CSV table of C-alpha atoms in Angstrom, one decimal:
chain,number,residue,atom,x,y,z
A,46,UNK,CA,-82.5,73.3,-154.5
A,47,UNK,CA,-84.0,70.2,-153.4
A,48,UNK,CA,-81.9,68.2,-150.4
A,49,UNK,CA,-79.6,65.4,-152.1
A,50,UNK,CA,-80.4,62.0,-149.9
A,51,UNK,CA,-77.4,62.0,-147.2
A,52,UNK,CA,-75.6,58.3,-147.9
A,53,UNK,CA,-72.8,56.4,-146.5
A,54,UNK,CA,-69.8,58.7,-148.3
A,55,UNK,CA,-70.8,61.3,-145.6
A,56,UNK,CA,-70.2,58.9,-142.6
A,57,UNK,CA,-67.3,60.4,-140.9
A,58,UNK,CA,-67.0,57.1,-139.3
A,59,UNK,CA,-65.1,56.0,-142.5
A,60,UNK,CA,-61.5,56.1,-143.0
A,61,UNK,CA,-59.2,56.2,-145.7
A,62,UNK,CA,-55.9,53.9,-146.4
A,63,UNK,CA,-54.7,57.5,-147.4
A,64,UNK,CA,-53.5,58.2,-144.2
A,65,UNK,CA,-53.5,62.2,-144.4
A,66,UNK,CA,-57.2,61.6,-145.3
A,67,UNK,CA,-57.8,61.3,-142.0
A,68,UNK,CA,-56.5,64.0,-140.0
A,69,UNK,CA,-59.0,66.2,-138.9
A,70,UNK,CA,-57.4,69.0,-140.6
A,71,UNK,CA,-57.2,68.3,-144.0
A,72,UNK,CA,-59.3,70.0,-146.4
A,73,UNK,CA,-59.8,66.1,-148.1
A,74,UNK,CA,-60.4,63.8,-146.1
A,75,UNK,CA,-62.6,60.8,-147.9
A,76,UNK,CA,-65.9,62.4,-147.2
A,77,UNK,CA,-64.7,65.3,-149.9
A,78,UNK,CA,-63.0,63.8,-153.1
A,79,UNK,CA,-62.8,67.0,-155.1
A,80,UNK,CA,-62.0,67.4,-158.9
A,81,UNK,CA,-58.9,68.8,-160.0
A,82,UNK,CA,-56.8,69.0,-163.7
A,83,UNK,CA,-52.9,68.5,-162.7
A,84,UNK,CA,-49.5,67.5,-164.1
A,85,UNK,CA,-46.8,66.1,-162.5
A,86,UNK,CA,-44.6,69.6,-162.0
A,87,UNK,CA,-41.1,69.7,-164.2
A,88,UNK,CA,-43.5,67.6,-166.9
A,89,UNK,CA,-44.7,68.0,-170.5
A,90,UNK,CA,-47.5,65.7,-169.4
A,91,UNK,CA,-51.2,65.9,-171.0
A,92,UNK,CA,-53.3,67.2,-168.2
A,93,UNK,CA,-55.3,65.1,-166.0
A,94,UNK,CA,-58.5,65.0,-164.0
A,95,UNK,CA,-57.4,64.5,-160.3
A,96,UNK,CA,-59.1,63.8,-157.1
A,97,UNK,CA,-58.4,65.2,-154.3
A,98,UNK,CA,-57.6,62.7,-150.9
A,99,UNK,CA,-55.6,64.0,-147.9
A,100,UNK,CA,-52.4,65.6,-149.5
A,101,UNK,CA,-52.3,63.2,-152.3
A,102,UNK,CA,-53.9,63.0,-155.7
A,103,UNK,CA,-55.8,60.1,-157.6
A,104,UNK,CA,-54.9,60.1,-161.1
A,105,UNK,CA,-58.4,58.8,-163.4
A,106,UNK,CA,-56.6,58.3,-166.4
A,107,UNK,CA,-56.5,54.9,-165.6
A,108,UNK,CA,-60.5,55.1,-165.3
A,109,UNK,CA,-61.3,56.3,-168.5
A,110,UNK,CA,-61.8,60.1,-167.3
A,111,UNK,CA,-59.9,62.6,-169.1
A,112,UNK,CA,-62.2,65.4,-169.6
A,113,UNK,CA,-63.7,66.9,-166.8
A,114,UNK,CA,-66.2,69.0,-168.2
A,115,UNK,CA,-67.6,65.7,-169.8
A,116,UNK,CA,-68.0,64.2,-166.4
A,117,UNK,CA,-69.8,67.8,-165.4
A,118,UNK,CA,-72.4,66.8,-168.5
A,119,UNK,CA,-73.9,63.7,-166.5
A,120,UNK,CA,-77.0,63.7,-165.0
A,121,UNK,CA,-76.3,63.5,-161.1
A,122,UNK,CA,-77.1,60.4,-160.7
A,123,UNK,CA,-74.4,59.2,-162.5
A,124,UNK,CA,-72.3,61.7,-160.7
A,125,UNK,CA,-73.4,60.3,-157.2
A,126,UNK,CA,-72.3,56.8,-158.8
A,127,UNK,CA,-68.5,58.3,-159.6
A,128,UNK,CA,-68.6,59.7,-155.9
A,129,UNK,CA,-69.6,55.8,-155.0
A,130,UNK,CA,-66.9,54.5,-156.5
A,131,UNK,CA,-64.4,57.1,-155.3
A,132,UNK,CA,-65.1,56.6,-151.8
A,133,UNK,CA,-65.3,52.7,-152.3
A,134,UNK,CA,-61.6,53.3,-153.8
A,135,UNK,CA,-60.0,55.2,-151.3
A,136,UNK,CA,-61.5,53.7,-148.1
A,137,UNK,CA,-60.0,51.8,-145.9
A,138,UNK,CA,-59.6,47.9,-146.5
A,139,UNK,CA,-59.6,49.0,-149.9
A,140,UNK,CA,-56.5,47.5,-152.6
A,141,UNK,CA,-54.1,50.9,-152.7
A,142,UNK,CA,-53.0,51.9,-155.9
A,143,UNK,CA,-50.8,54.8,-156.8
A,144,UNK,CA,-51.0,58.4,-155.9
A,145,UNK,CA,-49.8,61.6,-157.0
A,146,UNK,CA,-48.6,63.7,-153.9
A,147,UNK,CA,-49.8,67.1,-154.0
A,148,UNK,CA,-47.0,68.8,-153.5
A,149,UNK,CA,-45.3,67.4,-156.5
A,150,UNK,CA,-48.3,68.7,-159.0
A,151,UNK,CA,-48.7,71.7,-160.9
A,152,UNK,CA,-52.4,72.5,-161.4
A,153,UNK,CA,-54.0,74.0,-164.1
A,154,UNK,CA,-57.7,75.5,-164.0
A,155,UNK,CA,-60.0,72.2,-163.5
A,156,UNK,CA,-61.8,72.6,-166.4
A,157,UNK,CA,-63.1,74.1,-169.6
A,158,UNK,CA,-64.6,77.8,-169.1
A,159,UNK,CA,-66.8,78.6,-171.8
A,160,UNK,CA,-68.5,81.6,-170.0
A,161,UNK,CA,-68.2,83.4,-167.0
A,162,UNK,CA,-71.3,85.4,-165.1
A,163,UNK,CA,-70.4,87.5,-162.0
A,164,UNK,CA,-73.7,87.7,-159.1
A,165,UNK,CA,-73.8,90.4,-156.9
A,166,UNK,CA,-75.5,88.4,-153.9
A,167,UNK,CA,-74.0,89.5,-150.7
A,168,UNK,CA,-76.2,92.3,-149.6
A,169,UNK,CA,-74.2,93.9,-147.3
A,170,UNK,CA,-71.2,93.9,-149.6
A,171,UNK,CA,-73.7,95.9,-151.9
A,172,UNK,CA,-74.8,97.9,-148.7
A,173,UNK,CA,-71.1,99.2,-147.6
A,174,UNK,CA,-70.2,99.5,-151.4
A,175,UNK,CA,-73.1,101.8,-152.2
A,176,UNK,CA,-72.6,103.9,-149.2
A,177,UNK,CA,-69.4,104.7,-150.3
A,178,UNK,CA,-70.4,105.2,-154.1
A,179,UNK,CA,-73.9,106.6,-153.9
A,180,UNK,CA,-74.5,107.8,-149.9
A,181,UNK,CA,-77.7,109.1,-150.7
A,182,UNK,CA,-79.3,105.6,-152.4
A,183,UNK,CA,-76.7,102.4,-151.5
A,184,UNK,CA,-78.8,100.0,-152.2
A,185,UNK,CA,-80.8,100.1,-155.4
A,186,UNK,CA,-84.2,99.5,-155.8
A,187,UNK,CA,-84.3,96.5,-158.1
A,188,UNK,CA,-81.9,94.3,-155.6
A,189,UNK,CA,-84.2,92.7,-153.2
A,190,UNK,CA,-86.1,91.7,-156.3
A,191,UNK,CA,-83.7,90.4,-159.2
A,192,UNK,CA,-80.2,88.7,-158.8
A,193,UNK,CA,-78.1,91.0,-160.3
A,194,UNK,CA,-75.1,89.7,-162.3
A,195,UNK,CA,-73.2,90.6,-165.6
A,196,UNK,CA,-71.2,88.5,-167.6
A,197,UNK,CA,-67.2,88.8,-167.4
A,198,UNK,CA,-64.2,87.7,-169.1
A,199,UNK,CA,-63.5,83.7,-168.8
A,200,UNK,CA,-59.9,84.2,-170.9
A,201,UNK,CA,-58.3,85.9,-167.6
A,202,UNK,CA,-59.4,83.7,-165.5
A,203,UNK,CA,-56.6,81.6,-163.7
A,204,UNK,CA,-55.7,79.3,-161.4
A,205,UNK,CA,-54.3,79.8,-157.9
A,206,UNK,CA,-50.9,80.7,-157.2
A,207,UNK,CA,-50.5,82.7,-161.1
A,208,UNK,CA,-49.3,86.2,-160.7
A,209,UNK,CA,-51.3,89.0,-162.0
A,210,UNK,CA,-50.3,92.2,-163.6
A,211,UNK,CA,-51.1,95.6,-162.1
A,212,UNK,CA,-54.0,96.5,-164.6
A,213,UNK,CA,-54.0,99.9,-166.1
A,214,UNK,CA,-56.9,102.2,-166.5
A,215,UNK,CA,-58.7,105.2,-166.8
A,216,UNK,CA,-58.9,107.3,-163.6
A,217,UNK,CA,-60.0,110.4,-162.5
A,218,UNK,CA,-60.0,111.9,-159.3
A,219,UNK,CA,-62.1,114.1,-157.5
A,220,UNK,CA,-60.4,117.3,-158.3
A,221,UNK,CA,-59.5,116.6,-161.9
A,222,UNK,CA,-61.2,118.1,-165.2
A,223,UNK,CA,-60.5,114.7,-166.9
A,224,UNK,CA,-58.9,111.7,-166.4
A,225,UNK,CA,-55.9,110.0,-166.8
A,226,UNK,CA,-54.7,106.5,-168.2
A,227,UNK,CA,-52.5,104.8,-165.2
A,228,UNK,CA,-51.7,102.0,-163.7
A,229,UNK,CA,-54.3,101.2,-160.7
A,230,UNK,CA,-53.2,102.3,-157.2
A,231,UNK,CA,-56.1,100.6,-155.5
A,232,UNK,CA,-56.3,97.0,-156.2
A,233,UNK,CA,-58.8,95.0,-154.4
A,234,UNK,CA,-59.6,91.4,-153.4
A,235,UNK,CA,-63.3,90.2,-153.9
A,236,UNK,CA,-64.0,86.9,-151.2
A,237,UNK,CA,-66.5,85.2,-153.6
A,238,UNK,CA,-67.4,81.3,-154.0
A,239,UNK,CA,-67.7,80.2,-158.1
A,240,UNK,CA,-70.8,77.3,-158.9
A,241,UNK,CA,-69.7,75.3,-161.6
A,242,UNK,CA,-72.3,74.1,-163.8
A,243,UNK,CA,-72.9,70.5,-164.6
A,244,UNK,CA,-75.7,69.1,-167.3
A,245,UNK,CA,-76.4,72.7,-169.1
A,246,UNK,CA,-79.9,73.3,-170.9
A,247,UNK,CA,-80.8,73.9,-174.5
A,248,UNK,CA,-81.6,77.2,-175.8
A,249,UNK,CA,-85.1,78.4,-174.8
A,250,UNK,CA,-85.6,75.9,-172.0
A,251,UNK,CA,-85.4,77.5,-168.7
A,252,UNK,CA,-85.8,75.4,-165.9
A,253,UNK,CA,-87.8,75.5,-162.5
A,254,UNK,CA,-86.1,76.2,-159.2
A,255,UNK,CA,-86.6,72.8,-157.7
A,256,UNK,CA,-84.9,71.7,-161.3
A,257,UNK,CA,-81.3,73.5,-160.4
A,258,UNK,CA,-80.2,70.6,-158.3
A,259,UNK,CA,-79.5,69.2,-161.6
A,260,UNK,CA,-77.5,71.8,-162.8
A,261,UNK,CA,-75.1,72.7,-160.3
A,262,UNK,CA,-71.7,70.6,-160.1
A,263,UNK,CA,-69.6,72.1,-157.6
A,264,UNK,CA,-67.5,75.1,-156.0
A,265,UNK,CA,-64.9,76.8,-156.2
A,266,UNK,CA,-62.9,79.4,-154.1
A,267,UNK,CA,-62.9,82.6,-156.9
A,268,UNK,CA,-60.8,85.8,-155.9
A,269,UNK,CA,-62.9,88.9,-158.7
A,270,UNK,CA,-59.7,91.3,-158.0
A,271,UNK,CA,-61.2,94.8,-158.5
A,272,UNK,CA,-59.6,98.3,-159.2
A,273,UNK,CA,-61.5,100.1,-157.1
A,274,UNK,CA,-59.9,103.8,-158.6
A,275,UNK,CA,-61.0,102.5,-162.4
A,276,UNK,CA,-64.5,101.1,-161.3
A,277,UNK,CA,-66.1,104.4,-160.1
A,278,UNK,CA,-65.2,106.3,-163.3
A,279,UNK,CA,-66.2,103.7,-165.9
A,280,UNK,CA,-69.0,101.4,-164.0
A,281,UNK,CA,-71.9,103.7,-165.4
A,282,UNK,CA,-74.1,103.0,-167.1
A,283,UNK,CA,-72.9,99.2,-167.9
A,284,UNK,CA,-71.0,98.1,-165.1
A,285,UNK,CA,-67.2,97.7,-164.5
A,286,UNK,CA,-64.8,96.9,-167.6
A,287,UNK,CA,-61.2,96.9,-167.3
A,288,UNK,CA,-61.4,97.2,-163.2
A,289,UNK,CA,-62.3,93.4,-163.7
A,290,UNK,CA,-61.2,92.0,-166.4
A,291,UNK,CA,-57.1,91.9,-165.8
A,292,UNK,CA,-57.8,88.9,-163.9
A,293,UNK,CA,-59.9,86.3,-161.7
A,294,UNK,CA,-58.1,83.7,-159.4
A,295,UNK,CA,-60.0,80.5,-158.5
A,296,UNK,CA,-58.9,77.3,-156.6
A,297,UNK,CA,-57.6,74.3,-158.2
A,298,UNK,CA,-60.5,72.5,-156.8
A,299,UNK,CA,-63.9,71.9,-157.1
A,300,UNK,CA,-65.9,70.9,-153.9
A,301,UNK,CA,-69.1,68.9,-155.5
A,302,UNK,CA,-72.6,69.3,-154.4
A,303,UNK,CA,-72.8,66.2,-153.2
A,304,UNK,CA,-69.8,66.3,-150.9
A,305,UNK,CA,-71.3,69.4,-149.7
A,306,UNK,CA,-75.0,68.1,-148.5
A,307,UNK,CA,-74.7,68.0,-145.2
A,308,UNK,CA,-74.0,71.7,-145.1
A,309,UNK,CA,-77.3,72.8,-146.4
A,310,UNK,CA,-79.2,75.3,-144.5
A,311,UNK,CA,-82.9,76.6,-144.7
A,312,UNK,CA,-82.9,79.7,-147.1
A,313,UNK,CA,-85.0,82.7,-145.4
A,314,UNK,CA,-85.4,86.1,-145.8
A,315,UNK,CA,-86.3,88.8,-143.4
A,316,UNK,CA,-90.1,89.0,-143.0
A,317,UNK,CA,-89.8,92.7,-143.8
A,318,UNK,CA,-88.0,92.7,-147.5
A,319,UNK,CA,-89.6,91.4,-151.0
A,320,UNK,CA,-90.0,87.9,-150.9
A,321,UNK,CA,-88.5,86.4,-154.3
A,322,UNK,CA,-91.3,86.1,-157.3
A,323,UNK,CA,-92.7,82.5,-157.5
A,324,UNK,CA,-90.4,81.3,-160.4
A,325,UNK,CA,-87.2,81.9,-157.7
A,326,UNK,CA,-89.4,80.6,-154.7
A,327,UNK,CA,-90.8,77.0,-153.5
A,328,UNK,CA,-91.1,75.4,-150.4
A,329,UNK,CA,-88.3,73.0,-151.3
A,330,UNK,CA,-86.2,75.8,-152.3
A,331,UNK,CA,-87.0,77.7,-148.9
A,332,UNK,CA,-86.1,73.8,-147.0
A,333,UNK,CA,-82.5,73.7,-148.0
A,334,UNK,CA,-81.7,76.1,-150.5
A,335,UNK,CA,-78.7,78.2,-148.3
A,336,UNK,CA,-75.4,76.8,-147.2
A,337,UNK,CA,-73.0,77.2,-143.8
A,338,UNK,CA,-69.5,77.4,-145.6
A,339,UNK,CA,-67.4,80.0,-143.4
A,340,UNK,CA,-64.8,82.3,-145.8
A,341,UNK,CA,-61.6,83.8,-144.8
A,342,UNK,CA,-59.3,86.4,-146.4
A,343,UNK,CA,-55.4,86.3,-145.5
A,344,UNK,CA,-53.1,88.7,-146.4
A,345,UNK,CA,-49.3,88.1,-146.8
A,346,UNK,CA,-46.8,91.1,-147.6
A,347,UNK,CA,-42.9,89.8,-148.9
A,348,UNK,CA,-41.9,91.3,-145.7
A,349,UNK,CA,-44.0,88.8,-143.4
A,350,UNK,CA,-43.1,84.9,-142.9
A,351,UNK,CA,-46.7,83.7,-142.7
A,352,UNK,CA,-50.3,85.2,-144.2
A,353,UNK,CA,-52.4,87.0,-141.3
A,354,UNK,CA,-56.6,86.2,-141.6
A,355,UNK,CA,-57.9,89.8,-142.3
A,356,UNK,CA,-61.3,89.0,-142.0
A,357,UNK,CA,-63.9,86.1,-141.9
A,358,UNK,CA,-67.4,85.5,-143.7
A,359,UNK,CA,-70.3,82.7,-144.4
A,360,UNK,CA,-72.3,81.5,-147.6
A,361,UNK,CA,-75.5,81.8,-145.5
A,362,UNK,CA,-75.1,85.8,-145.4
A,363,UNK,CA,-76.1,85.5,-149.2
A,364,UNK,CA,-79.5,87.4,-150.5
A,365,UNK,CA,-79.6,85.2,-153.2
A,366,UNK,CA,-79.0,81.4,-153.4
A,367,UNK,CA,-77.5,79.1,-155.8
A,368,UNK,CA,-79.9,78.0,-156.8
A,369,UNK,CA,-81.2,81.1,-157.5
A,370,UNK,CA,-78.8,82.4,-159.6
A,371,UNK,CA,-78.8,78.9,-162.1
A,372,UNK,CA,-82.5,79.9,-162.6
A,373,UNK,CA,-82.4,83.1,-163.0
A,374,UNK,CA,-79.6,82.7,-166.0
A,375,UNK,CA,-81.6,80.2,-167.8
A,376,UNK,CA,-85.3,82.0,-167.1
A,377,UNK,CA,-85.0,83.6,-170.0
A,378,UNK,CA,-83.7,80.4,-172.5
A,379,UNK,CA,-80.1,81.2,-172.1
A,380,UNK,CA,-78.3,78.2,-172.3
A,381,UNK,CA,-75.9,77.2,-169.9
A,382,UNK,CA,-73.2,74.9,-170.7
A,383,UNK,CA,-71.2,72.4,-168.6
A,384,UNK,CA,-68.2,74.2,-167.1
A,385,UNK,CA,-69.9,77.7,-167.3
A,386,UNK,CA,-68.8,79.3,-163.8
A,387,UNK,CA,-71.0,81.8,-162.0
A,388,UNK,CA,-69.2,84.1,-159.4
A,389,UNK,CA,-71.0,84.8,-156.2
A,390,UNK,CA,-70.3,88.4,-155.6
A,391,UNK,CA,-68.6,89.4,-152.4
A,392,UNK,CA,-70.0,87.3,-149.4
A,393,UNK,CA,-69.5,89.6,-146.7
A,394,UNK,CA,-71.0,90.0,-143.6
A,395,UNK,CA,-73.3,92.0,-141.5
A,396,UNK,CA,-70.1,92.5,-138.9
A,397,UNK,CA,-67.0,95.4,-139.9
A,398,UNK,CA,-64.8,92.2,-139.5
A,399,UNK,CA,-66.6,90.0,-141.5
A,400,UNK,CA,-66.0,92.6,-145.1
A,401,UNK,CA,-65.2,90.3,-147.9
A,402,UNK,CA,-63.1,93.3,-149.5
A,403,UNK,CA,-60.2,96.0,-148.7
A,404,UNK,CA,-62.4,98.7,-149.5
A,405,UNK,CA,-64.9,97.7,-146.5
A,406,UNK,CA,-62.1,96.7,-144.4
A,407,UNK,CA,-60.5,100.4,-145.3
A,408,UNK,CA,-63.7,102.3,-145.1
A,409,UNK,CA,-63.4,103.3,-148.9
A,410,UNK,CA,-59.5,103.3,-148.4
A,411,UNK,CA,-59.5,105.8,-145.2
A,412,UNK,CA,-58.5,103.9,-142.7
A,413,UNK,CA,-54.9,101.5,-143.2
A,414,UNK,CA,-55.1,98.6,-141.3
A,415,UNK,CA,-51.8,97.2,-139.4
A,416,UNK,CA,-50.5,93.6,-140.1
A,417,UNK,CA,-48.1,91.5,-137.6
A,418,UNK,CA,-44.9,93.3,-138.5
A,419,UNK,CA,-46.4,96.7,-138.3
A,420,UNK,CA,-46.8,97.3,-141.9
A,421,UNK,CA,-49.8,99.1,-143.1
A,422,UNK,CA,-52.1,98.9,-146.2
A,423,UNK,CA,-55.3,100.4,-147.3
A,424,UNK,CA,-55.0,98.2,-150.7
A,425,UNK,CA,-52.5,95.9,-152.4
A,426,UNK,CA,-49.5,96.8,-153.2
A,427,UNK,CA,-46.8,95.0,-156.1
A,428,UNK,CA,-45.5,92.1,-154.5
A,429,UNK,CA,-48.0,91.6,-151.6
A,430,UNK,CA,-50.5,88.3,-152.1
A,431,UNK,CA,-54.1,87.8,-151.1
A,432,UNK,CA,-55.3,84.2,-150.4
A,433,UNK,CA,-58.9,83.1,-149.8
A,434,UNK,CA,-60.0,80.2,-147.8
A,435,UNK,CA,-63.3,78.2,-147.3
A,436,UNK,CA,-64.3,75.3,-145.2
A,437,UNK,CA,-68.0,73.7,-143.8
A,438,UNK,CA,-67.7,72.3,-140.4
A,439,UNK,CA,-70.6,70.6,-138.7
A,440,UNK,CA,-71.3,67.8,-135.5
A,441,UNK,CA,-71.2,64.8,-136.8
A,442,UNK,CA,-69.6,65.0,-140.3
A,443,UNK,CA,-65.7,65.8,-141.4
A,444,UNK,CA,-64.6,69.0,-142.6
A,445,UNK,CA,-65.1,70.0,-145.8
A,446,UNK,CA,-62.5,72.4,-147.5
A,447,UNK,CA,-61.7,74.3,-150.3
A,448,UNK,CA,-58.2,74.4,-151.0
A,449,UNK,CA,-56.2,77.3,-151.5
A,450,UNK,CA,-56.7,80.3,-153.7
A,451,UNK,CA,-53.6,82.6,-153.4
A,452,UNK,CA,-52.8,85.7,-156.0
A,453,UNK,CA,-49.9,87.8,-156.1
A,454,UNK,CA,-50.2,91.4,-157.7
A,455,UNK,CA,-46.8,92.0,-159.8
A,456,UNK,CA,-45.7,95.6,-161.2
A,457,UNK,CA,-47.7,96.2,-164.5
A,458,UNK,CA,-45.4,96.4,-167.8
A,459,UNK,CA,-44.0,99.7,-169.2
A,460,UNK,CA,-46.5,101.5,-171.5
């Protein structure tokens, strides 16, 4: 991905007249101004596209904007030109005009979904996984050359703080002749980032990797919850069904690419392992391609008063890169389509304590880990909830965040 030109909406010198903007804290401050789609809470309001400033929300109704995934279509220039006029509105010495606080919205999923494609990019996520299913060959020979992904289920999909049903499933243990249909007893959180697609391509046109700049619109915070008793039984030969597809939680927000420039990183691999084939690979693409965006996962039981950070990750432990996995989609004429999310795959890390799942954390469920209060879990149990959290920090610029991305795992209905 080529480096977007750094400009004056990532001084950090500049303040907002939205005060909360401009504690040091908050995931918004002006340098951020993600998208949301929100309603004033208690309302039958039509949706609206929001931005996000400090813990308030700008309403562009009165702009004209009412459909996010229209805004997604433009070409970025056009899209730097929004961001212009967002920051020129919201800085300080600007005329104020009315805001929405935050805490007085309910949010809805910020845009359209047409499709939904999960990657698998975190290497050693797919290293600690495959020990686990296949101790004899983890890693599989066609990862270090291809970005592995399959397609999911966009209609599950929702938005943070929506409760999910326990998901129900074929299982069948160890010692068993055959299996069983029952609910899952080892749900599973996925720490993954979503890219959002912006200006999509026509059917048959692939584009080149210095071309996905263009394509990419933003990111969100996605939970992939995973059944890990379901998944063994049923992942071969086509991959995992219904120990994915009960449901996907994402943030309300979406972090542009823009607002996240200054957090790009060279993209390397080690000297050792397949370097990616030339339509995946330029020297642009090796320049900047990566990102530093650190990932947490917190865990919160209804016996505990606050969540407790289980573990934390980074972006720049990926194999693959965004921009990567935009090509790779379209490489073949598939046509992406603005709104179109792409899942990350687990970003975990090379460190026990930086596992971007329960089933790393648990050593394949093993070994229980102890919270605050001195309860114990392996996986999630009904009632408990499992937030993600994601923020770029760097000398010189203001913090980036993500927002919250918070699921709660309910009792599944009677059969």
């Amino acid at each position: 991905m080529l480096d977007p030109q750094l400009d004056h909406t990532h001084d950090a010198a500049v303040l907002s007249w939205v005060a909360s903007a401009n504690d040091p804290a908050t995931d918004f401050p002006l340098q951020n101004l993600p998208f949301c789609s929100f309603r004033r809470a208690g309302t039958l309001e039509p949706l609206r596209v929001g931005v996000g400033i400090g813990d308030q929300i700008l309403d562009l109704s009165a702009w004209g904007i009412a459909d996010l995934n229209a805004v997604m279509a433009r070409p970025s220039a056009e899209r730097r030109a929004l961001r212009h006029r967002l920051f020129d509105t919201l800085k300080a010495g600007a005329p104020e005009v009315a805001l929405v606080p935050q805490a007085q919205a309910e949010f809805a999923l910020p845009c359209r979904i047409g499709d939904y494609t999960d990657f698998y990019t975190g290497i050693h996520h797919a290293r600690a996984v495959g020990r686990l299913f296949r101790p004899d060959n983890p890693l599989l020979p066609n990862y270090q050359w291809v970005p592995i992904g399959y397609h999911g289920r966009s209609s599950s999909i929702v938005v943070s703080g929506t409760p999910l049903r326990r998901p129900r499933g074929q299982v069948k243990p160890p010692d068993a002749d055959v299996p069983v249909f029952k609910p899952s007893a080892r749900v599973d959180c996925e720490l993954e980032l979503g890219l959002f697609v912006g200006p999509g391509n026509a059917l048959g046109e692939p584009f080149s990797i210095d071309e996905a700049d263009e394509h990419a619109f933003g990111l969100t915070l996605l939970n992939d919850w995973s059944a890990r008793d379901i998944q063994p039984w049923e992942y071969q030969p086509l991959g995992p069904f219904l120990a994915k597809n009960f449901g996907t939680t994402i943030s309300p927000w979406i972090v542009t690419m823009e607002a996240l420039a200054p957090f790009r990183i060279p993209f390397t691999r080690p000297a050792e392992d397949p370097q990616p084939l030339p339509y995946l690979d330029s020297p642009a693409h090796r320049a900047n391609a990566a990102f530093d965006i650190e990932l947490e996962v917190w865990f919160k039981t209804p016996a505990m008063s606050e969540p407790t950070r289980l573990s934390r990750s980074n972006l720049r432990h990926a194999y693959w890169s965004l921009a990567q996995m935009l090509t790779h989609h379209a490489s073949n004429g598939c046509n992406l389509q603005p709104g179109d999310l792409l899942g990350t795959g687990t970003l975990s890390g090379p460190a026990p304590e930086e596992a971007g799942s329960l089933l790393e954390l648990t050593g394949g469920g093993k070994q229980a880990f102890t919270l605050p209060n001195g309860e114990q879990r392996s996986f999630v149990l009904d009632g408990d909830q499992l937030g993600l959290r994601a923020f770029a920090v760097k000398p010189g610029f203001r913090r980036i965040g993500f927002g919250a991305c918070d699921g709660t795992i309910t009792a599944c209905l009677s059969a």
